[in-house]
Coordinates of C-alpha atoms in Angstrom, one line a residue:
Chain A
X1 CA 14.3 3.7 35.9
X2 CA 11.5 6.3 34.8
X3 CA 11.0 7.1 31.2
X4 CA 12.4 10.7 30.1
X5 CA 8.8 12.1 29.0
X6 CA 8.8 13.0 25.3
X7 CA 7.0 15.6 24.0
X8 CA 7.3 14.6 20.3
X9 CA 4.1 12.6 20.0
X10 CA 2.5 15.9 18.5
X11 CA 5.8 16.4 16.2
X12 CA 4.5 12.5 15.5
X13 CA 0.8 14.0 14.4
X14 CA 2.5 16.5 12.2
X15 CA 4.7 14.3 10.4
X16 CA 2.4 11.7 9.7
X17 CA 0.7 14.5 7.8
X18 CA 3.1 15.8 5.7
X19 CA 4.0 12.3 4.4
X20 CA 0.7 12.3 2.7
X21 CA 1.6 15.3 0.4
X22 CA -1.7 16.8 -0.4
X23 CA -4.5 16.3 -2.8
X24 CA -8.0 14.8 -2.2
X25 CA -7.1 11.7 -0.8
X26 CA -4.4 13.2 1.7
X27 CA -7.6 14.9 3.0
X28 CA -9.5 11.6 3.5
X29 CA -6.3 10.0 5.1
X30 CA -6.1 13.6 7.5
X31 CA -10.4 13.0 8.0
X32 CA -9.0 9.5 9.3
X33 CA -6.1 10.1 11.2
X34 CA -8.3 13.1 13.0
X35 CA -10.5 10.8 14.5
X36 CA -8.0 10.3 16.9
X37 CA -6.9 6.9 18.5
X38 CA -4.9 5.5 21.0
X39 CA -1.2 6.0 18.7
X40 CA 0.2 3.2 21.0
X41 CA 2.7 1.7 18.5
X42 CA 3.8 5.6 17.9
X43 CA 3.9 5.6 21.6
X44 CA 5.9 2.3 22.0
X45 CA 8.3 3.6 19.0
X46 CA 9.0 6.7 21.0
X47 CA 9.4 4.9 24.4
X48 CA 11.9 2.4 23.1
X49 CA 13.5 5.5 21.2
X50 CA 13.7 7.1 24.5
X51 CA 15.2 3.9 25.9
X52 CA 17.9 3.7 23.5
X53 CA 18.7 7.4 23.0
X54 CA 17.5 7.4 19.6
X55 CA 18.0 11.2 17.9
X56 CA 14.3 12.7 17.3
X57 CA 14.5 12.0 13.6
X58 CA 14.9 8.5 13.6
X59 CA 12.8 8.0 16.8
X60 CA 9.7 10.2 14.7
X61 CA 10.5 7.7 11.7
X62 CA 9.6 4.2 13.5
X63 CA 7.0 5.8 15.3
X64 CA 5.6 7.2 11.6
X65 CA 5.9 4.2 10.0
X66 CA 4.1 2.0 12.5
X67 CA 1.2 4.5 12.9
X68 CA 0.8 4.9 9.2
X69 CA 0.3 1.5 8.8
X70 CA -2.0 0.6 11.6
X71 CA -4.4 3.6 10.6
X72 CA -3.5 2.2 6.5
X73 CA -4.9 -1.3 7.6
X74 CA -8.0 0.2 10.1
X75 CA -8.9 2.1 6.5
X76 CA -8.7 -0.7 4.5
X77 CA -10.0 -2.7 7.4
X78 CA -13.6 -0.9 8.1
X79 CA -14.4 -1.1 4.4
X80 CA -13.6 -4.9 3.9
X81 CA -16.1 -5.9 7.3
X82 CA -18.5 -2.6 6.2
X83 CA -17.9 -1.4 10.1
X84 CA -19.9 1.9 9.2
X85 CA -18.1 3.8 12.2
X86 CA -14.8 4.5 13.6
X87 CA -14.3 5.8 17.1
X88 CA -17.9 7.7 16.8
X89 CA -17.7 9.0 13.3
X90 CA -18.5 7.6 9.8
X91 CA -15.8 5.1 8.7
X92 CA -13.6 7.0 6.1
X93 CA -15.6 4.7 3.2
X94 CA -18.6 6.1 4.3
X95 CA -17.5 9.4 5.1
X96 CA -16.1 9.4 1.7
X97 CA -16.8 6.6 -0.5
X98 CA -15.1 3.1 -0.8
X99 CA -12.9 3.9 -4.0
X100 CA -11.5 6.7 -2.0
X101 CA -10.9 4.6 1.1
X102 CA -8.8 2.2 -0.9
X103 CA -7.0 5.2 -2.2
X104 CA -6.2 6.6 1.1
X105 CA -4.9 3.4 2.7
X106 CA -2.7 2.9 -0.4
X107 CA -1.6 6.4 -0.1
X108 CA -0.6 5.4 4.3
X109 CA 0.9 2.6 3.1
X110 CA 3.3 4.7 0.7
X111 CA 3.6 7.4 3.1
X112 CA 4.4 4.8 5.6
X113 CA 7.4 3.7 3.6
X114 CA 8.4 7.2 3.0
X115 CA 9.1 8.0 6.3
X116 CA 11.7 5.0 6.9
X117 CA 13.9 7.4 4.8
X118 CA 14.8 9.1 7.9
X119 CA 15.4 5.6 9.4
X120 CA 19.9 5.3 10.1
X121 CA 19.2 1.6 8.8
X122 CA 16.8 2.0 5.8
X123 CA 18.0 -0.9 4.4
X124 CA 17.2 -3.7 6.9
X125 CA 14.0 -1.0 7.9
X126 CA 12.2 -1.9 4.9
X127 CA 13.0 -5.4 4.8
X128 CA 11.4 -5.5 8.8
X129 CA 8.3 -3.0 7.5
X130 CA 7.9 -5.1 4.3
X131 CA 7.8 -8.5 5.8
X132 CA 5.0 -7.0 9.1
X133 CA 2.8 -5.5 6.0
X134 CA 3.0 -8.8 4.5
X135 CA 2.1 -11.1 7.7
X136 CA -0.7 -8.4 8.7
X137 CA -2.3 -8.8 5.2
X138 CA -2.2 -12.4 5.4
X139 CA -4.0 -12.3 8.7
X140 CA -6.2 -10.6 7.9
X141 CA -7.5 -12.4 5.2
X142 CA -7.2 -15.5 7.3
X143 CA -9.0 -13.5 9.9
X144 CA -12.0 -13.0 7.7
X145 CA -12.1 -16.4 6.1
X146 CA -12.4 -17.8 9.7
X147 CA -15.6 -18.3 11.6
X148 CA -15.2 -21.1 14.0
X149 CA -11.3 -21.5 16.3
X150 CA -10.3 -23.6 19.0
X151 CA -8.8 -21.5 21.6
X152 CA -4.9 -22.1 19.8
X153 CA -6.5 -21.3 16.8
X154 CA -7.7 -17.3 18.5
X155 CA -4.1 -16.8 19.4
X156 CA -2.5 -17.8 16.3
X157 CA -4.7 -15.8 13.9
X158 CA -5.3 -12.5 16.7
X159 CA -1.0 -12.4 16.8
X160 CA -0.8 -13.2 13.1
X161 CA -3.1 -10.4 12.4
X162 CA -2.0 -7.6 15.2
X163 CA 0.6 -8.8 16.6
X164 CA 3.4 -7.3 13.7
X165 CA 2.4 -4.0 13.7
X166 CA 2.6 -4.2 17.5
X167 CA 6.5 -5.3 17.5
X168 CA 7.3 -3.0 14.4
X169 CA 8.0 0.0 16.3
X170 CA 10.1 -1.4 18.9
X171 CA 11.6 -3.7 16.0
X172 CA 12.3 -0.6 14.0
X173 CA 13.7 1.2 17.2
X174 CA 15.9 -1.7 18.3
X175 CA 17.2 -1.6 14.4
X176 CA 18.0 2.2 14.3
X177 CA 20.1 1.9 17.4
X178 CA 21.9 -2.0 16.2
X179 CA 21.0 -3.3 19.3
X180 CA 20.1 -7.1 20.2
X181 CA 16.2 -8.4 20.9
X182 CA 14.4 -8.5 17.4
X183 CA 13.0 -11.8 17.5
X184 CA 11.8 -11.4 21.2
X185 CA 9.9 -7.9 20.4
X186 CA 7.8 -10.0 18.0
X187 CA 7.3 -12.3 20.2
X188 CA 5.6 -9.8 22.7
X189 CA 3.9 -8.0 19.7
X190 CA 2.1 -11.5 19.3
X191 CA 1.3 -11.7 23.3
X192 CA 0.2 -8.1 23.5
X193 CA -2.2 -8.7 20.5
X194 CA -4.2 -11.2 22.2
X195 CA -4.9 -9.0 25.2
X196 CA -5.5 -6.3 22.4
X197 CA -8.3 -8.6 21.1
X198 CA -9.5 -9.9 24.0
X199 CA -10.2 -6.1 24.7
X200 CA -12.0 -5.8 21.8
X201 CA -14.1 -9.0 21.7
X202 CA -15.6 -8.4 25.2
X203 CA -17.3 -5.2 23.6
X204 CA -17.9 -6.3 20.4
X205 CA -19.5 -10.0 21.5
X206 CA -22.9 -9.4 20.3
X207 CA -21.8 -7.8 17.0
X208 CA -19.7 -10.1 16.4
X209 CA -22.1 -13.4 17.4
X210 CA -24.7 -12.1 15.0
X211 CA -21.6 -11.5 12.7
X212 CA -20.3 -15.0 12.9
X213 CA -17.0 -13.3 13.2
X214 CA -14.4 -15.6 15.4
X215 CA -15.0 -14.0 19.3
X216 CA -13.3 -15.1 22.3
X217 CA -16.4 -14.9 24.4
X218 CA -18.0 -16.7 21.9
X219 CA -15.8 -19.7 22.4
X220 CA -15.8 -20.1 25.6
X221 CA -19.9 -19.9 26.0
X222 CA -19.6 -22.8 23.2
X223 CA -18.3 -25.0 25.0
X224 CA -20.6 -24.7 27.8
X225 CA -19.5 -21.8 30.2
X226 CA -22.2 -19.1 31.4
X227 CA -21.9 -15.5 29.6
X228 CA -20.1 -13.6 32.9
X229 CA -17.8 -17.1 33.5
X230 CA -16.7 -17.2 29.5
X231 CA -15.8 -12.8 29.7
X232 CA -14.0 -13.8 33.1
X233 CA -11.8 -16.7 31.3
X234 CA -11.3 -14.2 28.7
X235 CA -10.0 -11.8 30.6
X236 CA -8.1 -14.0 32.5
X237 CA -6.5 -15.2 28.9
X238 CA -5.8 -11.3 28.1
X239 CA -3.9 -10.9 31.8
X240 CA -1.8 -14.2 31.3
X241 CA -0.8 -13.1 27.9
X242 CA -0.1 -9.7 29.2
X243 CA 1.9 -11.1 31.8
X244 CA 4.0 -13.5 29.3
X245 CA 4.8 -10.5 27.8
X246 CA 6.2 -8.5 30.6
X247 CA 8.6 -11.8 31.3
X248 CA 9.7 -11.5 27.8
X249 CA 10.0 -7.8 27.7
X250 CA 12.5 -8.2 31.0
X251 CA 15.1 -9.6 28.3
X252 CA 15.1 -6.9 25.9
X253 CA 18.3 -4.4 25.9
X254 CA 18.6 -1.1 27.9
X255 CA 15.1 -1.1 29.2
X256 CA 13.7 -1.3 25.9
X257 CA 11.3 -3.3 27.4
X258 CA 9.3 -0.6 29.5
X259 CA 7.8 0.3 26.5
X260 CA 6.1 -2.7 26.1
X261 CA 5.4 -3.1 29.8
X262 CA 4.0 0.9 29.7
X263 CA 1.2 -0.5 27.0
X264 CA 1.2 -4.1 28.9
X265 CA -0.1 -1.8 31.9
X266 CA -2.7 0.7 30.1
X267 CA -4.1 -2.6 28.4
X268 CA -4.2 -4.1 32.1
X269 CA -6.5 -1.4 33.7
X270 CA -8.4 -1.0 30.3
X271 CA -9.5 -5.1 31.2
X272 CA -9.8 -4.2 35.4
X273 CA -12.2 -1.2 33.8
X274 CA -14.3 -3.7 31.9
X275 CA -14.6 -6.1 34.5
X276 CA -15.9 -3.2 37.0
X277 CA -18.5 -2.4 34.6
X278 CA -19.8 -5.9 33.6
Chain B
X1 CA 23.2 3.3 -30.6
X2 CA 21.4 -0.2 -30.7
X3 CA 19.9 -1.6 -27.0
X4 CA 22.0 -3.9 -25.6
X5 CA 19.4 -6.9 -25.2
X6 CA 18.9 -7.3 -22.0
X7 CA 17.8 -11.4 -20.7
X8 CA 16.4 -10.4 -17.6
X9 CA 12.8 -9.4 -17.9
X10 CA 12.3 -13.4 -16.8
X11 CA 14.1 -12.2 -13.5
X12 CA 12.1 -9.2 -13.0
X13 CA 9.3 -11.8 -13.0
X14 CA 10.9 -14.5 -10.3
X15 CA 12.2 -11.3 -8.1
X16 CA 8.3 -9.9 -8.0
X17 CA 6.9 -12.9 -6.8
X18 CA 9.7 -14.0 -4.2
X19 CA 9.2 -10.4 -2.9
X20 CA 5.8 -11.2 -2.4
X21 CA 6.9 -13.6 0.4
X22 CA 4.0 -16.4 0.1
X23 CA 1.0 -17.0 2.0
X24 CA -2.7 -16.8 1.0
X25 CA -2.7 -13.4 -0.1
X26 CA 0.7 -13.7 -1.9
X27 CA -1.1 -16.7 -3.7
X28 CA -3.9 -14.2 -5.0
X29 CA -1.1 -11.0 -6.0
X30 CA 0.6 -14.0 -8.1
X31 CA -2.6 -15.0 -9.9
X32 CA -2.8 -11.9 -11.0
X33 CA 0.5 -11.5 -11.9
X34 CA 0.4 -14.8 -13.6
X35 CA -2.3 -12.9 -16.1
X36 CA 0.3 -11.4 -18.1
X37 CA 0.3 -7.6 -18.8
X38 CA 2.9 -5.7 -21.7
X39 CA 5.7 -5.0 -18.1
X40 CA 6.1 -1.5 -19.8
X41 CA 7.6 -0.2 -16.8
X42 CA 9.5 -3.2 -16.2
X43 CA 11.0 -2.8 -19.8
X44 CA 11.4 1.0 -19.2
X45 CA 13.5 0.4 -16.5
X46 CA 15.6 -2.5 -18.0
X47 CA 16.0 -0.5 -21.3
X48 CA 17.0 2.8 -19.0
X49 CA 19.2 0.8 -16.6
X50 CA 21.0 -0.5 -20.1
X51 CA 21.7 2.6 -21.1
X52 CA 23.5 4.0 -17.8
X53 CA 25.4 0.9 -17.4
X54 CA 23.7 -0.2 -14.2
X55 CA 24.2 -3.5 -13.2
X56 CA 21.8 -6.1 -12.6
X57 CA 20.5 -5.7 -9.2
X58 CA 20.0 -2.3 -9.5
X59 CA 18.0 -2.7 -13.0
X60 CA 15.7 -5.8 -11.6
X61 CA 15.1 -3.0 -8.4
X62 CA 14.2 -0.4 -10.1
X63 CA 11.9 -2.8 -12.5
X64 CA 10.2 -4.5 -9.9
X65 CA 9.2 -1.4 -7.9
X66 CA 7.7 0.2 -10.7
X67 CA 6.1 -3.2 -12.0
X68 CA 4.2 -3.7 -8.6
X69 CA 3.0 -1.0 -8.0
X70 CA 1.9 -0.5 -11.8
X71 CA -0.1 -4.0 -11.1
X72 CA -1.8 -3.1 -7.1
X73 CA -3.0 0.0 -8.9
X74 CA -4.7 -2.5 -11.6
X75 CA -5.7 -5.3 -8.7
X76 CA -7.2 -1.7 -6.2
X77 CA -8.5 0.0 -9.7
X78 CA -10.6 -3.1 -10.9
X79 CA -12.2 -3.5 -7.7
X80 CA -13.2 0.5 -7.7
X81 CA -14.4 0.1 -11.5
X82 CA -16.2 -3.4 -10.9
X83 CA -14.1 -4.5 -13.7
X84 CA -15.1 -8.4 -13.7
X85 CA -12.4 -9.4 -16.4
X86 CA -8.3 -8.3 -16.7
X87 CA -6.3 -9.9 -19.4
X88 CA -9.6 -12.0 -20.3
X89 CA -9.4 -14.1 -17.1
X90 CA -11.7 -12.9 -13.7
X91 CA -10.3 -9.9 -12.2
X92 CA -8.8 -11.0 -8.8
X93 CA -12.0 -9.5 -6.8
X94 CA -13.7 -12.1 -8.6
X95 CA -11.6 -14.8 -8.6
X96 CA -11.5 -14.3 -5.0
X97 CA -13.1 -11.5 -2.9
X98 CA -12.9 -8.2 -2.5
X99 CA -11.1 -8.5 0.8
X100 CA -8.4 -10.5 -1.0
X101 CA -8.4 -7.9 -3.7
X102 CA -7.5 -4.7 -1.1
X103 CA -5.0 -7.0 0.7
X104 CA -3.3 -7.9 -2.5
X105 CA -2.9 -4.7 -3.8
X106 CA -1.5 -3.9 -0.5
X107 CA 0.9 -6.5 -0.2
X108 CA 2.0 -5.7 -3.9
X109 CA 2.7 -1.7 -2.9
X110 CA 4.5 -3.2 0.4
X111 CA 6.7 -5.4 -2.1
X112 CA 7.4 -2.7 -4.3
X113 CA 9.1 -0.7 -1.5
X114 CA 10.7 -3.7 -0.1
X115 CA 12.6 -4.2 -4.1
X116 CA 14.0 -0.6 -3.6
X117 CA 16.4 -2.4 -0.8
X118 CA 18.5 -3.4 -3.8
X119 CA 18.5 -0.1 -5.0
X120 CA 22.1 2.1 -4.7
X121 CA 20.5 5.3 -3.7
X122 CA 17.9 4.1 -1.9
X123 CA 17.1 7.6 0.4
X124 CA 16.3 9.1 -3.1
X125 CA 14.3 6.2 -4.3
X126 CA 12.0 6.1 -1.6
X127 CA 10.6 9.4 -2.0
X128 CA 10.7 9.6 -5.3
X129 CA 8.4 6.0 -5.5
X130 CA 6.5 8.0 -2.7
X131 CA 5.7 10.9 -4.8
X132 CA 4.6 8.8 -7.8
X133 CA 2.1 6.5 -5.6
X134 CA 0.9 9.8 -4.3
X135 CA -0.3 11.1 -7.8
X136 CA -1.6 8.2 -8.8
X137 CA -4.0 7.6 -5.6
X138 CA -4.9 11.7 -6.4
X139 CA -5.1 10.7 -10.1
X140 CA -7.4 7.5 -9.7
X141 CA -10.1 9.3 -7.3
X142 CA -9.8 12.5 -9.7
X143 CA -10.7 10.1 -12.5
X144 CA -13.6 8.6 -10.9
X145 CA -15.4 11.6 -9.9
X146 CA -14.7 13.1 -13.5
X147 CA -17.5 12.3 -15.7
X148 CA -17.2 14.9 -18.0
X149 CA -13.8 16.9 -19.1
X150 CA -12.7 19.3 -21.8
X151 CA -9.7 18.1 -23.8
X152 CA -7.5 20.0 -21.1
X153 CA -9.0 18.3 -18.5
X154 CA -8.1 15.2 -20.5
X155 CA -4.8 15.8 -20.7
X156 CA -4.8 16.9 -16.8
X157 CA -6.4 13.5 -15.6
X158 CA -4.8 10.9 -17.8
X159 CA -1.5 12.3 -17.2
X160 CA -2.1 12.4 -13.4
X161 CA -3.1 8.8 -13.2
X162 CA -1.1 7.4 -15.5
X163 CA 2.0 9.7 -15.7
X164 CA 3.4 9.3 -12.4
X165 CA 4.3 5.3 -12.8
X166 CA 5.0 5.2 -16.1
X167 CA 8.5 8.1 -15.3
X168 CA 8.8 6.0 -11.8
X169 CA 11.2 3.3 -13.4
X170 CA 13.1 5.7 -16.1
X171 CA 12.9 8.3 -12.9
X172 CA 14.9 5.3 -10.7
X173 CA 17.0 4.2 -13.1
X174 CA 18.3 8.0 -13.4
X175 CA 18.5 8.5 -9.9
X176 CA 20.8 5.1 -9.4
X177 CA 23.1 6.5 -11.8
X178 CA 23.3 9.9 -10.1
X179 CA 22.1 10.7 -13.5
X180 CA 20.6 14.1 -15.0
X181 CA 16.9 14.5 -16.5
X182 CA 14.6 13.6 -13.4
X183 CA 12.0 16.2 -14.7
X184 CA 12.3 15.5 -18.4
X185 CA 11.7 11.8 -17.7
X186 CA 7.9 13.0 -15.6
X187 CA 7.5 15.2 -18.4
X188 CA 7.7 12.2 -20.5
X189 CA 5.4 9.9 -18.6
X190 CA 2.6 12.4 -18.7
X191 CA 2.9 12.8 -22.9
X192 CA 3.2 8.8 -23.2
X193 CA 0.1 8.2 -20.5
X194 CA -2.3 10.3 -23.1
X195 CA -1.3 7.4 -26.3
X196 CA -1.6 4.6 -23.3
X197 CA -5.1 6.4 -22.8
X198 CA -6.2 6.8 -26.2
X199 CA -5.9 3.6 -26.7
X200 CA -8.2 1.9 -24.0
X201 CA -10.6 4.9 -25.2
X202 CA -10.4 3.6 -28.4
X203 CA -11.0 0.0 -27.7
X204 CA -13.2 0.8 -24.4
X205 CA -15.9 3.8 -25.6
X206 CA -19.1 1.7 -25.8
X207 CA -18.2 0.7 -22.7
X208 CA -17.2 4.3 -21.1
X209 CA -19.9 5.4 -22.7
X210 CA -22.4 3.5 -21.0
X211 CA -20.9 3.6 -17.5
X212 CA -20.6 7.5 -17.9
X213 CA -16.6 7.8 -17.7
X214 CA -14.0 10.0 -19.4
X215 CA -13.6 8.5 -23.0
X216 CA -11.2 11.0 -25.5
X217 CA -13.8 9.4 -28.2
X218 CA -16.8 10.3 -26.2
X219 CA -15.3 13.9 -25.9
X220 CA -14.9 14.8 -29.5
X221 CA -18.4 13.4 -30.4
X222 CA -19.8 15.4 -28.1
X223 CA -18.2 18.4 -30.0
X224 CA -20.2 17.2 -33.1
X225 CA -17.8 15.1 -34.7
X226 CA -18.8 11.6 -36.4
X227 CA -17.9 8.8 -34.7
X228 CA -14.7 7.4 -37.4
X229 CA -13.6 11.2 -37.1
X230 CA -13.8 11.1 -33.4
X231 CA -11.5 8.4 -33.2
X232 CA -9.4 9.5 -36.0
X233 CA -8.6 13.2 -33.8
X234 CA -8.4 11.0 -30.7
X235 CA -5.8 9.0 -32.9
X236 CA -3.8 12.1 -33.8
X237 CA -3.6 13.4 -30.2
X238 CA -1.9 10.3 -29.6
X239 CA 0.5 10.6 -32.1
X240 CA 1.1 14.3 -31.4
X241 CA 1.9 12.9 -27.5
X242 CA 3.9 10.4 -29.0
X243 CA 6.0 12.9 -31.2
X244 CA 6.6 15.2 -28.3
X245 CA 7.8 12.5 -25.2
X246 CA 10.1 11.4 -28.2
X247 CA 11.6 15.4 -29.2
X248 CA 11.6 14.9 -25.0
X249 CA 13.5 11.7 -24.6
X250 CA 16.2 13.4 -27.0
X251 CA 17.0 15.4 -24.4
X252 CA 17.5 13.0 -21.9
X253 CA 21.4 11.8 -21.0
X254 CA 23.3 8.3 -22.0
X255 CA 20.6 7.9 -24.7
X256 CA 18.4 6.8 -21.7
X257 CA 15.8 8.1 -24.1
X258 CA 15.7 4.9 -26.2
X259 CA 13.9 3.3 -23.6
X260 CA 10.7 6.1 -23.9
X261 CA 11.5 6.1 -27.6
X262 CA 10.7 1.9 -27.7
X263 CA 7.8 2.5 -25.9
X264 CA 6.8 5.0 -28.1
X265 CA 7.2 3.0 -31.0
X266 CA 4.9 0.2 -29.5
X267 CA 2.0 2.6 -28.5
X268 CA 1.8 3.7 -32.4
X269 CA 2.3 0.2 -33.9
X270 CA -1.0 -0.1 -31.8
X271 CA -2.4 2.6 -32.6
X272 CA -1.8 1.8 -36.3
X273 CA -3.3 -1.2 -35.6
X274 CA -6.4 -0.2 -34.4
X275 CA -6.5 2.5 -37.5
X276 CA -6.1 -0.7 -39.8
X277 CA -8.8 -2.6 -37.8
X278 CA -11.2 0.4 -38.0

C-alpha cells in the first residue's frame, strides 16, 4: 500500500516556530532549526500519522514534539563536544554564545512539551516524551564518559542515546490513535540508531580517532582488520540492523510500519552512497 | 483565615526525585537537589492548593513542576555564571562536568512536565508552564548581556527572570481549581522577584561588582549615593515590592493570597535581617 503523500511537513516548520514564542532566544532556536536537517522523526511521526489516519493536529503534535527535541539535544549536543559547526554553519554556541545555547535548548525542550497539548492522549504523551528525554540524557552522558566498547557495548550505548527519540514519533502516533505496538517501535528506534551511527562514524572516523570518541571503525581496525575491511564490517552491521528492523516493523498495526521501513530505506542508500565513494 | 498546615512538602521532595526516573544523570539532578534550597515555589503551591481545597495529587503536581524547573534554571544558570559553589557545596558543573550539568538541567525541565500528568487541567497547565520557561530562558540571556541598567531596567530584568516561576505554581494551583486571578498572580511574581533580587544584591555586590553584573546596590552608588545608603534605598524598594504583591494578593480569590502574603513575610524577615547585620 503506498503512503498518501502529506504535504504538512512545512505546516511542521511553522509550528515548531510558533512554539518558541519570541524573544532573543526563540531567535537562536529559529538560527538552529534554519539550518535545515533531515526532520526524519517529524517525517516518521507524519508517516505513521498517515498510516493510522491521524487528524492533522494531532499528527503535527508528535511530529513537533519529536523534532523539538532532537534539534533541543543537537543544541545542547554541539556545545557539550565543542563541534564548532552544524550542517556547514557555526554551531548555535558559536554562532551565539554558549549561555544562549543552553537557553535555546531549554526553551525546545519546553516548547517540545507544549506541543503535546494538541496530543488526544496528553496524559500517557508526556509520560512516553518524559521517559525518551530521560533515557536520551542518560546516554548521552554515558556516551561521553565512554572511550573504549566492545562491539555490544556500540549498540547498547548508540540505541540508548538515539534510539528514543527515533521511536517517539511513531510511539506518540501509535498513542494518539490507541493502537497496539509501543514496545516494538522502540525496539526499532534502537535498531535504526545503530545504522544512524554507523552512518555517522564512517564520516566522522578520523575526528573522532584523534577525539578518542567511541567509533565503529575504530573498533573494528583494533582488533586487527584493515581500514576499507573494518568500514565494510561496519556497514555490513548498519544493513543487518536495518534489516532487523524492517522484520520488526512488519508486526506493527495498519502499516504503521512503512514508516520505519521509508527511513530504514533512505538510511540504506545513504550507506550504498558511502560505499560508492570510499 | 489561618493556613491549614499542610505535611506534604516531604512528598513534594520523594515525588521530584521518583520523577527523575534514575540513572547517571538522575543521580547528578538529585545531588543537587539533595543541597537544599528555601522550595518557595513548592510552598507557594502547597499554601495556594490549601486555600482552593485541591487535593493532594493535584497540590504535589503543581509543586513539583514549579520546584524543578525553579532548580534546572539554578543547575543551567550556574554553569552560564561559573558559579563554583550553590548552597556552600560544589555547584553540580563542578561536582561533575559540565556535560552532566546541561543534561541535568534538562532531565529536571523534562520531569517538571512529566509532574503536570497529575495535574486536573492539564491542557491549561502545559502552556501556561510553557510560557513561564519561555520568559525565564528570555529573562536569563537578557540578564547576562545586561551589564548596566537604570532602575527601570532593574525592575524589567529581575522581574523577567525571576517573575515567571515564581506565579508558575500559584498560576497552577489557580488554573486546577478553574479558579480566577491568573494575571494578578504574574503580576505578583514580578513585585516578589525584585525583594528575591535585592537580596542576593545585597549579600552578592562585591561580587557583582567585580564580575561587572546588574547589582540594585551597584546602581544607586553609581547615582552618588554612599554605600550603607545604597543598600538602605535598595532595601526600601524591596519593601515597596513587598507592600504592593501583598495590596495584590488581596485581590486574589479563596484567600489564595496567603500563600504570596507568607512569602512576603519571609523575604522582609530577611531583609530585616540583613538591615540588623549591616
Amino acid at each position: 500500500m503506498p503512503m498518501r503523500i502529506h504535504s504538512n511537513i512545512s505546516v511542521v516548520e511553522h509550528v515548531m516556530r510558533d512554539l518558541l514564542l519570541g524573544g532573543p532566544v526563540a531567535l537562536a532556536a529559529k538560527y538552529h532549526l534554519d539550518g535545515g536537517g533531515s526532520r526524519a522523526r517529524a517525517i516518521l511521526a507524519l508517516d505513521a500519522a498517515s498510516a493510522l489516519n491521524l487528524d492533522d493536529t494531532a499528527a503535527t503534535s508528535c511530529a513537533c514534539a519529536a523534532e523539538l527535541l532532537h534539534n533541543a539535544s543537537l543544541v545542547h549536543d554541539d556545545l557539550q563536544e565543542q563541534d564548532a559547526t552544524r550542517r556547514g554553519r557555526p554551531a548555535l554556541w558559536r554562532k551565539f554564545d554558549a549561555a544562549t545555547a543552553i537557553c535555546a535548548g531549554d526553551l525546545m525542550i519546553s516548547a517540545a512539551f507544549a506541543s503535546l497539548a494538541a496530543h488526544p492522549d496528553l496524559r500517557r504523551a508526556l509520560i512516553l516524551t518524559h521517559e525518551a528525554v530521560a533515557k536520551t540524557a542518560h546516554g548521552q552522558v554515558d556516551d561521553a564518559l565512554a572511550r573504549t566498547a566492545t562491539l555490544a557495548d556500540y549498540h547498547m550505548l548508540v540505541g540508548a542515546k538515539t534510539g528514543p527519540l527515533l521511536a517517539l514519533p511513531v510511539r506518540l502516533a501509535l498513542c494518539a490513535a490507541g493502537a497496539p505496538g509501543d514496545e516494538i517501535a522502540a525496539d526499532i528506534g534502537r535498531k535504526l540508531s545503530v545504522a544512524y551511527q554507523v552512518l555517522d562514524d564512517l564520516t566522522d572516523v578520523d575526528d573522532d580517532r584523534a577525539a578518542g570518541r567511541v567509533n565503529i571503525c575504530v573498533l573494528f581496525e583494533a582488533s586487527g582488520h584493515s581500514r576499507p575491511t573494518a568500514a565494510m564490517i561496519a556497514r555490513g552491521e548498519a544493513q543487518s540492523a536495518l534489516q532487523t528492523a524492517r522484520n520488526l516493523a512488519d508486526r506493527l498495526p495498519n502499516n504503521v510500519g512503512i514508516a520505519f521501513c521509508n527511513l530504514a530505506d533512505r538510511l540504506d542508500s545513504a550507506l550504498m552512497e558511502l560505499a560508492d565513494a570510499a
